[in-house]
Tab-separated table of C-alpha atoms and ligand atoms in Angstrom:
chain	number	residue	atom	x	y	z
V	1	MET	CA	136.219	143.959	-45.969
V	2	ASN	CA	135.370	145.922	-49.140
V	3	ILE	CA	132.446	148.352	-49.155
V	4	ALA	CA	131.070	149.537	-52.515
V	5	ALA	CA	129.967	153.106	-53.145
V	6	ARG	CA	126.177	153.412	-53.446
V	7	LYS	CA	124.307	156.112	-55.336
V	8	GLU	CA	121.028	154.733	-53.957
V	9	PHE	CA	120.343	152.970	-50.683
V	10	SER	CA	116.800	152.055	-49.693
V	11	GLY	CA	115.018	149.199	-47.956
V	12	GLN	CA	113.302	147.866	-44.875
V	13	PHE	CA	115.537	146.452	-42.142
V	14	THR	CA	115.119	144.741	-38.789
V	15	VAL	CA	118.391	145.260	-36.996
V	16	PRO	CA	119.361	143.049	-34.014
V	17	GLY	CA	118.015	143.458	-30.484
V	18	ASP	CA	118.991	146.282	-28.163
V	19	LYS	CA	122.349	145.657	-26.517
V	20	SER	CA	121.612	147.525	-23.278
V	21	ILE	CA	118.251	145.784	-22.802
V	22	THR	CA	119.636	142.313	-23.668
V	23	HIS	CA	122.475	142.655	-21.128
V	24	ARG	CA	120.018	143.717	-18.443
V	25	ALA	CA	117.481	140.982	-19.262
V	26	ILE	CA	120.214	138.343	-18.886
V	27	LEU	CA	121.959	139.789	-15.813
V	28	PHE	CA	118.827	140.667	-13.845
V	29	ASN	CA	116.928	137.460	-14.593
V	30	ALA	CA	120.004	135.443	-13.668
V	31	ALA	CA	119.779	137.075	-10.225
V	32	ALA	CA	115.996	136.584	-9.914
V	33	GLU	CA	113.694	133.885	-8.598
V	34	GLY	CA	112.214	131.700	-11.366
V	35	GLU	CA	112.511	131.242	-15.113
V	36	ALA	CA	112.313	133.895	-17.835
V	37	HIS	CA	112.301	133.927	-21.638
V	38	ILE	CA	113.998	136.700	-23.553
V	39	ALA	CA	112.764	137.115	-27.137
V	40	GLY	CA	114.656	139.071	-29.781
V	41	ALA	CA	117.842	139.095	-27.714
V	42	LEU	CA	121.046	140.411	-29.271
V	43	LEU	CA	123.486	137.524	-29.468
V	44	GLY	CA	126.530	139.641	-30.185
V	45	GLU	CA	129.789	138.902	-28.408
V	46	ASP	CA	129.165	141.485	-25.651
V	47	CYS	CA	125.870	139.955	-24.539
V	48	LEU	CA	127.356	136.451	-24.783
V	49	SER	CA	129.966	137.646	-22.266
V	50	SER	CA	127.135	138.539	-19.869
V	51	ALA	CA	125.586	135.094	-20.438
V	52	SER	CA	128.807	133.196	-19.769
V	53	CYS	CA	129.594	135.215	-16.627
V	54	MET	CA	126.139	134.466	-15.199
V	55	ARG	CA	126.592	130.758	-15.944
V	56	ALA	CA	129.911	130.811	-14.086
V	57	LEU	CA	128.084	132.384	-11.125
V	58	GLY	CA	125.550	129.537	-11.020
V	59	ALA	CA	122.588	130.682	-13.142
V	60	LYS	CA	121.296	128.756	-16.178
V	61	VAL	CA	121.376	130.679	-19.454
V	62	GLU	CA	120.317	128.635	-22.482
V	63	ILE	CA	120.396	130.098	-25.975
V	64	SER	CA	118.451	128.796	-28.962
V	65	GLY	CA	118.207	131.052	-32.010
V	66	ALA	CA	117.425	134.579	-30.809
V	67	ASP	CA	115.610	133.204	-27.745
V	68	VAL	CA	117.261	132.979	-24.383
V	69	ARG	CA	115.949	131.057	-21.356
V	70	VAL	CA	117.305	132.122	-17.989
V	71	ILE	CA	116.842	130.319	-14.690
V	72	GLY	CA	118.093	132.574	-11.966
V	73	THR	CA	119.829	131.919	-8.689
V	74	ARG	CA	119.536	133.885	-5.457
V	75	GLU	CA	122.902	132.497	-4.276
V	76	PHE	CA	125.847	133.141	-6.568
V	77	CYS	CA	128.927	130.947	-6.259
V	78	ASP	CA	132.447	132.372	-5.982
V	79	ALA	CA	134.009	133.001	-9.372
V	80	PRO	CA	137.783	133.291	-9.527
V	81	LEU	CA	137.702	134.493	-13.140
V	82	LEU	CA	134.789	136.133	-14.927
V	83	ASP	CA	135.841	137.088	-18.455
V	84	CYS	CA	133.849	140.128	-19.607
V	85	GLY	CA	135.593	140.182	-23.004
V	86	ASN	CA	135.144	143.601	-24.676
V	87	SER	CA	132.018	144.464	-22.698
V	88	GLY	CA	132.024	147.481	-20.377
V	89	THR	CA	128.340	146.934	-19.572
V	90	THR	CA	129.017	143.373	-18.367
V	91	MET	CA	131.884	144.388	-16.113
V	92	ARG	CA	130.328	147.524	-14.646
V	93	LEU	CA	126.859	146.112	-14.012
V	94	LEU	CA	128.368	142.951	-12.510
V	95	MET	CA	130.425	145.023	-10.070
V	96	GLY	CA	127.146	146.381	-8.666
V	97	LEU	CA	125.215	143.124	-8.896
V	98	LEU	CA	127.895	141.160	-7.012
V	99	ALA	CA	128.884	143.799	-4.460
V	100	GLY	CA	126.490	142.780	-1.661
V	101	ARG	CA	125.865	139.139	-2.486
V	102	GLY	CA	128.505	137.496	-0.323
V	103	VAL	CA	130.648	136.357	-3.242
V	104	HIS	CA	134.298	136.677	-4.041
V	105	ALA	CA	134.735	137.268	-7.781
V	106	SER	CA	137.388	138.555	-10.126
V	107	LEU	CA	136.440	140.315	-13.367
V	108	THR	CA	138.768	140.507	-16.359
V	109	GLY	CA	138.492	141.697	-19.942
V	110	ASP	CA	140.347	142.133	-23.226
V	111	ALA	CA	143.006	144.804	-23.835
V	112	SER	CA	140.437	147.484	-24.731
V	113	LEU	CA	138.264	146.832	-21.657
V	114	SER	CA	141.344	146.664	-19.405
V	115	ALA	CA	142.217	150.225	-20.466
V	116	ARG	CA	138.784	151.637	-19.557
V	117	PRO	CA	138.055	153.380	-16.239
V	118	MET	CA	136.522	151.209	-13.485
V	119	GLU	CA	137.167	153.427	-10.467
V	120	ARG	CA	134.134	155.524	-11.514
V	121	VAL	CA	132.037	152.456	-10.587
V	122	ALA	CA	134.080	151.185	-7.614
V	123	ARG	CA	134.093	154.575	-5.841
V	124	PRO	CA	130.287	155.043	-5.503
V	125	LEU	CA	129.864	151.341	-4.661
V	126	ARG	CA	132.321	151.738	-1.767
V	127	LEU	CA	130.029	154.466	-0.367
V	128	LEU	CA	127.469	151.676	0.132
V	129	GLY	CA	130.088	149.571	1.944
V	130	ALA	CA	131.285	147.492	-1.026
V	131	GLU	CA	134.776	146.032	-0.951
V	132	ILE	CA	136.188	146.297	-4.430
V	133	GLU	CA	139.732	146.473	-5.729
V	134	ALA	CA	140.616	147.738	-9.199
V	135	GLU	CA	144.343	147.879	-9.989
V	136	ASN	CA	145.103	151.528	-10.801
V	137	GLY	CA	141.402	151.986	-11.423
V	138	HIS	CA	141.290	149.335	-14.144
V	139	ALA	CA	140.481	145.646	-14.648
V	140	PRO	CA	141.127	143.115	-13.258
V	141	VAL	CA	138.517	144.068	-10.679
V	142	THR	CA	138.028	141.982	-7.530
V	143	VAL	CA	134.771	142.022	-5.582
V	144	PHE	CA	134.898	140.761	-1.964
V	145	PRO	CA	131.961	139.770	0.245
V	146	ALA	CA	130.598	142.803	2.135
V	147	ARG	CA	127.462	144.013	3.918
V	148	LEU	CA	125.958	147.029	2.175
V	149	HIS	CA	123.926	149.933	3.533
V	150	GLY	CA	121.904	152.609	1.786
V	151	TYR	CA	123.551	155.899	0.828
V	152	PHE	CA	122.903	159.139	-1.043
V	153	VAL	CA	125.117	158.882	-4.139
V	154	GLN	CA	125.738	161.718	-6.578
V	155	THR	CA	127.544	160.274	-9.600
V	156	GLN	CA	130.334	162.352	-11.120
V	157	VAL	CA	129.833	161.248	-14.744
V	158	ALA	CA	126.584	160.897	-16.664
V	159	SER	CA	126.871	157.147	-17.221
V	160	ALA	CA	124.029	154.648	-17.216
V	161	GLN	CA	126.548	151.937	-16.403
V	162	VAL	CA	127.662	153.681	-13.212
V	163	LYS	CA	124.070	154.492	-12.230
V	164	SER	CA	122.965	150.912	-12.912
V	165	ALA	CA	125.804	149.448	-10.833
V	166	VAL	CA	124.755	151.540	-7.824
V	167	ILE	CA	121.076	150.623	-8.270
V	168	LEU	CA	121.928	146.911	-8.463
V	169	ALA	CA	124.070	147.093	-5.336
V	170	ALA	CA	121.279	149.009	-3.568
V	171	LEU	CA	118.917	146.054	-4.108
V	172	GLY	CA	121.071	144.160	-1.594
V	173	ALA	CA	121.718	147.075	0.798
V	174	ALA	CA	119.973	147.683	4.128
V	175	GLY	CA	117.934	150.903	4.064
V	176	GLU	CA	117.352	153.348	1.256
V	177	THR	CA	119.730	154.433	-1.506
V	178	VAL	CA	119.285	157.498	-3.670
V	179	VAL	CA	121.304	157.904	-6.877
V	180	GLU	CA	121.453	161.272	-8.587
V	181	GLU	CA	123.238	161.787	-11.896
V	182	PRO	CA	124.380	165.031	-13.533
V	183	LEU	CA	122.374	164.354	-16.729
V	184	PHE	CA	119.564	161.846	-17.231
V	185	THR	CA	121.007	158.705	-18.874
V	186	ARG	CA	119.276	155.656	-20.344
V	187	ASP	CA	116.772	154.247	-17.852
V	188	HIS	CA	116.395	150.629	-18.998
V	189	THR	CA	117.619	149.403	-15.594
V	190	GLU	CA	114.961	151.349	-13.711
V	191	ARG	CA	112.175	150.212	-16.054
V	192	MET	CA	113.166	146.548	-16.014
V	193	LEU	CA	113.749	146.342	-12.257
V	194	ALA	CA	110.342	147.945	-11.599
V	195	ALA	CA	108.748	145.282	-13.819
V	196	MET	CA	110.632	142.612	-11.843
V	197	GLY	CA	109.124	143.742	-8.550
V	198	ALA	CA	111.968	145.876	-7.172
V	199	ASP	CA	111.197	148.698	-4.751
V	200	ILE	CA	112.424	151.489	-7.019
V	201	LEU	CA	111.177	155.000	-7.703
V	202	ALA	CA	112.598	156.668	-10.816
V	203	GLU	CA	112.195	160.423	-11.141
V	204	GLY	CA	114.348	161.274	-14.154
V	205	PRO	CA	117.972	161.677	-13.026
V	206	ARG	CA	117.087	160.801	-9.375
V	207	VAL	CA	116.372	157.185	-8.449
V	208	THR	CA	115.402	155.825	-5.004
V	209	VAL	CA	115.946	152.111	-4.310
V	210	ARG	CA	115.270	149.865	-1.305
V	211	GLN	CA	116.405	146.322	-0.627
V	212	SER	CA	114.339	143.955	-2.788
V	213	ALA	CA	114.239	140.512	-4.348
V	214	LEU	CA	113.575	140.155	-8.083
V	215	ARG	CA	111.016	137.930	-9.819
V	216	ALA	CA	111.967	136.455	-13.177
V	217	THR	CA	110.227	138.406	-15.968
V	218	ASP	CA	109.947	137.712	-19.695
V	219	VAL	CA	111.402	140.399	-21.935
V	220	ASN	CA	110.712	141.221	-25.584
V	221	VAL	CA	113.816	143.058	-26.726
V	222	PRO	CA	113.206	145.833	-29.307
V	223	ALA	CA	115.697	146.494	-32.118
V	224	ASP	CA	118.633	148.664	-31.089
V	225	ILE	CA	118.437	152.314	-32.182
V	226	SER	CA	122.243	152.414	-31.942
V	227	SER	CA	122.397	149.694	-34.647
V	228	ALA	CA	119.500	151.155	-36.662
V	229	ALA	CA	121.445	154.447	-36.745
V	230	TYR	CA	123.798	153.162	-39.485
V	231	PHE	CA	120.908	152.301	-41.814
V	232	LEU	CA	118.926	155.445	-40.956
V	233	ALA	CA	122.003	157.570	-41.699
V	234	LEU	CA	122.429	155.889	-45.090
V	235	GLY	CA	118.740	156.466	-45.797
V	236	ALA	CA	119.152	160.175	-45.007
V	237	LEU	CA	122.079	160.313	-47.460
V	238	ARG	CA	120.980	157.969	-50.241
V	239	GLY	CA	117.306	156.938	-50.336
V	240	GLU	CA	114.421	155.841	-48.097
V	241	VAL	CA	114.996	153.453	-45.204
V	242	VAL	CA	112.621	151.907	-42.686
V	243	CYS	CA	113.939	150.266	-39.516
V	244	LYS	CA	111.324	148.071	-37.853
V	245	ASN	CA	110.516	147.598	-34.128
V	246	VAL	CA	113.125	150.032	-32.866
V	247	GLY	CA	113.317	150.935	-29.169
V	248	VAL	CA	112.530	154.659	-28.936
V	249	ASN	CA	112.904	155.196	-25.210
V	250	PRO	CA	113.331	159.012	-24.904
V	251	THR	CA	116.663	158.527	-23.106
V	252	ARG	CA	117.975	156.910	-26.328
V	253	THR	CA	116.539	159.041	-29.146
V	254	GLY	CA	119.028	161.894	-29.311
V	255	LEU	CA	119.635	160.767	-32.913
V	256	LEU	CA	116.127	161.951	-33.801
V	257	ARG	CA	116.856	165.364	-32.209
V	258	VAL	CA	119.966	165.495	-34.394
V	259	PHE	CA	117.818	164.640	-37.437
V	260	ASP	CA	115.554	167.572	-36.479
V	261	LYS	CA	118.560	169.912	-36.210
V	262	MET	CA	120.148	168.721	-39.485
V	263	GLY	CA	116.925	168.775	-41.490
V	264	VAL	CA	116.649	164.998	-41.969
V	265	ARG	CA	113.045	164.077	-42.817
V	266	TYR	CA	111.746	161.081	-40.852
V	267	ARG	CA	108.645	159.783	-39.171
V	268	LEU	CA	107.743	157.251	-36.490
V	269	GLU	CA	105.158	154.603	-37.437
V	270	ASN	CA	103.342	151.887	-35.410
V	271	GLU	CA	104.242	153.507	-32.100
V	272	ARG	CA	103.533	151.219	-29.136
V	273	THR	CA	104.860	150.111	-25.744
V	274	GLU	CA	106.318	146.632	-25.173
V	275	CYS	CA	107.566	145.365	-21.811
V	276	GLY	CA	107.580	148.940	-20.503
V	277	GLU	CA	109.708	150.279	-23.385
V	278	PRO	CA	108.410	152.504	-26.227
V	279	VAL	CA	108.860	150.920	-29.682
V	280	ALA	CA	108.243	152.211	-33.234
V	281	ASP	CA	109.246	151.786	-36.866
V	282	ILE	CA	111.454	154.677	-38.022
V	283	ARG	CA	111.220	155.814	-41.667
V	284	VAL	CA	113.862	158.188	-43.008
V	285	PHE	CA	113.951	160.005	-46.358
V	286	ARG	CA	116.935	161.334	-48.298
V	287	SER	CA	117.317	164.962	-47.238
V	288	PRO	CA	119.599	167.931	-47.855
V	289	LEU	CA	121.620	168.241	-44.635
V	290	ARG	CA	122.353	171.307	-42.518
V	291	PRO	CA	125.468	171.423	-40.325
V	292	LEU	CA	125.002	170.382	-36.696
V	293	HIS	CA	125.691	172.308	-33.499
V	294	MET	CA	125.216	170.251	-30.365
V	295	GLY	CA	126.540	170.150	-26.806
V	296	ALA	CA	126.637	168.070	-23.631
V	297	GLU	CA	122.901	167.973	-22.967
V	298	LEU	CA	122.164	165.660	-25.872
V	299	VAL	CA	125.241	163.476	-25.439
V	300	PRO	CA	123.914	160.740	-23.089
V	301	SER	CA	120.955	160.095	-25.405
V	302	LEU	CA	123.182	159.449	-28.441
V	303	ILE	CA	126.617	158.638	-27.045
V	304	ASP	CA	127.124	155.494	-29.148
V	305	GLU	CA	125.724	157.154	-32.308
V	306	LEU	CA	128.232	160.035	-32.316
V	307	PRO	CA	130.690	158.419	-34.764
V	308	VAL	CA	127.943	157.910	-37.374
V	309	ILE	CA	126.517	161.368	-36.627
V	310	ALA	CA	130.000	162.712	-37.410
V	311	VAL	CA	129.768	160.891	-40.758
V	312	LEU	CA	126.471	162.674	-41.476
V	313	CYS	CA	128.161	165.989	-40.600
V	314	ALA	CA	130.898	165.236	-43.163
V	315	PHE	CA	128.148	165.321	-45.837
V	316	ALA	CA	126.476	168.505	-44.508
V	317	GLU	CA	127.983	171.532	-46.248
V	318	GLY	CA	129.330	173.998	-43.670
V	319	GLU	CA	130.876	173.715	-40.224
V	320	SER	CA	129.438	171.333	-37.636
V	321	VAL	CA	130.535	171.560	-34.000
V	322	ILE	CA	129.953	168.708	-31.547
V	323	SER	CA	131.018	169.435	-27.955
V	324	GLY	CA	130.511	168.049	-24.437
V	325	ALA	CA	131.348	164.527	-25.609
V	326	GLU	CA	134.637	163.831	-23.790
V	327	GLU	CA	133.201	160.445	-22.692
V	328	LEU	CA	133.941	159.268	-26.241
V	329	LYS	CA	137.606	159.042	-25.265
V	330	VAL	CA	136.944	156.138	-22.879
V	331	LYS	CA	134.817	153.928	-25.106
V	332	GLU	CA	136.057	150.766	-26.875
V	333	SER	CA	138.601	153.084	-28.533
V	334	ASP	CA	139.248	156.811	-28.160
V	335	ARG	CA	136.334	157.598	-30.459
V	336	ILE	CA	137.222	161.290	-30.820
V	337	ALA	CA	140.590	160.331	-32.304
V	338	ALA	CA	139.305	157.269	-34.177
V	339	THR	CA	136.335	159.042	-35.797
V	340	SER	CA	138.462	162.034	-36.843
V	341	ALA	CA	141.137	159.760	-38.326
V	342	MET	CA	138.481	157.761	-40.177
V	343	LEU	CA	136.838	160.824	-41.750
V	344	ASN	CA	140.153	162.413	-42.679
V	345	ALA	CA	141.415	159.158	-44.247
V	346	LEU	CA	138.355	159.172	-46.529
V	347	GLY	CA	138.904	162.759	-47.714
V	348	GLY	CA	136.870	164.533	-45.010
V	349	ASP	CA	137.901	167.513	-42.893
V	350	CYS	CA	137.489	166.778	-39.176
V	351	THR	CA	139.427	168.389	-36.335
V	352	PRO	CA	139.328	166.500	-33.045
V	353	THR	CA	138.828	168.712	-29.972
V	354	GLU	CA	139.070	168.003	-26.231
V	355	ASP	CA	135.388	167.131	-26.067
V	356	GLY	CA	134.203	166.493	-29.607
V	357	PHE	CA	134.748	167.465	-33.238
V	358	ILE	CA	134.743	170.355	-35.657
V	359	ILE	CA	133.744	168.981	-39.043
V	360	ARG	CA	133.821	171.016	-42.225
V	361	GLY	CA	131.291	169.174	-44.347
V	362	LYS	CA	131.387	168.868	-48.117
V	363	LYS	CA	128.896	167.341	-50.541
V	364	THR	CA	130.938	164.169	-50.756
V	365	LEU	CA	133.771	161.991	-49.403
V	366	ALA	CA	136.334	160.406	-51.722
V	367	GLY	CA	136.598	156.951	-50.075
V	368	GLY	CA	139.644	154.933	-48.999
V	369	ARG	CA	140.714	152.715	-46.114
V	370	VAL	CA	139.108	152.735	-42.646
V	371	ARG	CA	141.117	151.633	-39.607
V	372	SER	CA	138.474	150.318	-37.214
V	373	LEU	CA	140.950	149.904	-34.323
V	374	LYS	CA	138.795	146.824	-33.542
V	375	ASP	CA	136.030	149.166	-32.366
V	376	HIS	CA	132.658	147.948	-33.698
V	377	ARG	CA	131.127	151.404	-33.917
V	378	ILE	CA	134.071	152.837	-35.845
V	379	ALA	CA	133.889	149.921	-38.310
V	380	MET	CA	130.148	150.399	-38.924
V	381	SER	CA	130.365	154.204	-39.121
V	382	GLY	CA	133.243	153.766	-41.572
V	383	ALA	CA	131.082	151.397	-43.632
V	384	VAL	CA	128.352	154.061	-43.867
V	385	ALA	CA	130.911	156.698	-44.878
V	386	LEU	CA	132.327	154.373	-47.555
V	387	ALA	CA	128.901	153.384	-48.918
V	388	ALA	CA	128.042	157.079	-49.308
V	389	SER	CA	131.481	157.995	-50.740
V	390	GLU	CA	132.578	158.476	-54.377
V	391	ARG	CA	134.536	155.267	-54.791
V	392	GLY	CA	134.011	153.139	-51.638
V	393	GLY	CA	136.950	151.361	-50.037
V	394	SER	CA	137.812	148.880	-47.313
V	395	ILE	CA	137.735	148.344	-43.541
V	396	GLU	CA	140.538	146.891	-41.430
V	397	ASP	CA	139.618	144.438	-38.631
V	398	ALA	CA	136.090	144.496	-39.991
V	399	GLU	CA	134.876	141.477	-37.997
V	400	CYS	CA	134.713	143.521	-34.766
V	401	VAL	CA	131.104	144.392	-35.749
V	402	ASN	CA	130.183	141.024	-34.161
V	403	ILE	CA	130.440	142.727	-30.764
V	404	SER	CA	127.042	144.369	-31.292
V	405	PHE	CA	125.797	143.564	-34.812
V	406	PRO	CA	126.437	140.083	-36.210
V	407	GLY	CA	125.357	140.093	-39.875
V	408	PHE	CA	125.947	143.835	-40.341
V	409	TYR	CA	127.756	143.610	-43.690
V	410	GLU	CA	125.219	141.111	-45.074
V	411	MET	CA	122.358	143.445	-44.121
V	412	LEU	CA	124.207	146.397	-45.637
V	413	ALA	CA	124.539	144.479	-48.913
V	414	LYS	CA	120.719	144.074	-48.996
V	415	GLY	CA	120.069	147.800	-49.445
V	416	GLU	CA	118.544	148.518	-52.869
D	501	S3P	C1	125.401	151.572	-21.866
D	501	S3P	C2	125.686	152.863	-21.493
D	501	S3P	C3	126.623	153.712	-22.240
D	501	S3P	C4	126.865	153.184	-23.654
D	501	S3P	C5	127.117	151.714	-23.671
D	501	S3P	C6	125.946	150.959	-23.085
D	501	S3P	C7	124.484	150.782	-21.011
D	501	S3P	O1	127.847	153.730	-21.554
D	501	S3P	O2	127.939	153.876	-24.240
D	501	S3P	O3	127.320	151.257	-24.998
D	501	S3P	O4	123.990	149.726	-21.468
D	501	S3P	O5	124.230	151.212	-19.880
D	501	S3P	P1	128.115	154.748	-20.326
D	501	S3P	O6	127.090	154.454	-19.310
D	501	S3P	O7	129.483	154.440	-19.795
D	501	S3P	O8	128.013	156.115	-20.916
């Protein structure tokens, strides 16, 4: 895929629905009583993996356009092979959802997903009595029928996927479960389950859950700030960009804190709440950038945006230091290595560290060839870097953007 260099980039964009919220709307409604409609769902490959797994377990998931109709089932059937594709969210949330439901299921994934850590989910679930096997801590993962009981779980990593798996298992566990995480991660699970009638009390990084049944609940999915980030970053570098109807849940808006630190001018417009989630339009203006210094505290609220934030740092004159982000190593690729290689291939100066990057920013990048490593976020961050570069260039394995953002290149071409 070729990406042209752009001196100007402006426009109004509605990026696809939030990936985290779409997964949850499908998975939770498929386990609930009744019928629900999901509007604005992301129909990227990851969320389609969640849909097909829930069908295999006995729920109805019908897709027409961006609308999804789900008819849930309280009794899952055994599933000898649930293919989660590239999707960590599907596999990890399913481990929790299935743990106490009397089913025998085996979860598999592609090469990237099979290399990602699953013991971090299996271990806390076993504290609730779950019987789960993960070969050397990786997929394939097998869930066996088991009776669960409440427990006080302190998670070792700040991961919304791990937290969500424990919460979902706790819905089927006798007694009370408390989950405490080291840093507050995205809370879409807590918000959605509360709306679906679960007995759940969320107090920041501490969540208390009791056994509950779920009622099907319609969801209006906001646009994904992680997808908007590519267009907002280009706006900050090359023009004025508005992204419409973006989810601005405070556990997801670390990008805006980074904009504050780097001197990016932006404002939120039409702020409102929809289905328990804050939503706004985000308008960004071309701005002179300052280098960035950030550490672990911000990481959970912008984990998926870090590759494109690194691209912004490459255009901010001076030294940026991003630390506390070792989780990047266990994403769809090792994103510390992949992001550094991408920036350096385009003429940037990025040193990978154990837990982040040191980036010596210049006014410009030359351009060149981006190796996406089939990681959607590396491909899209590379596209932003190329569009803002001197001479543009090309992306290898560019179609991996379909994991989270079908139509990305077409939307990019619409910028004025
Ligand atoms: C997600 C949580 C994050 C994020 C992923 C989606 C979720 O992963 O990187 O893209 O929907 O809960 P971790 O929880 O592993 O940090």
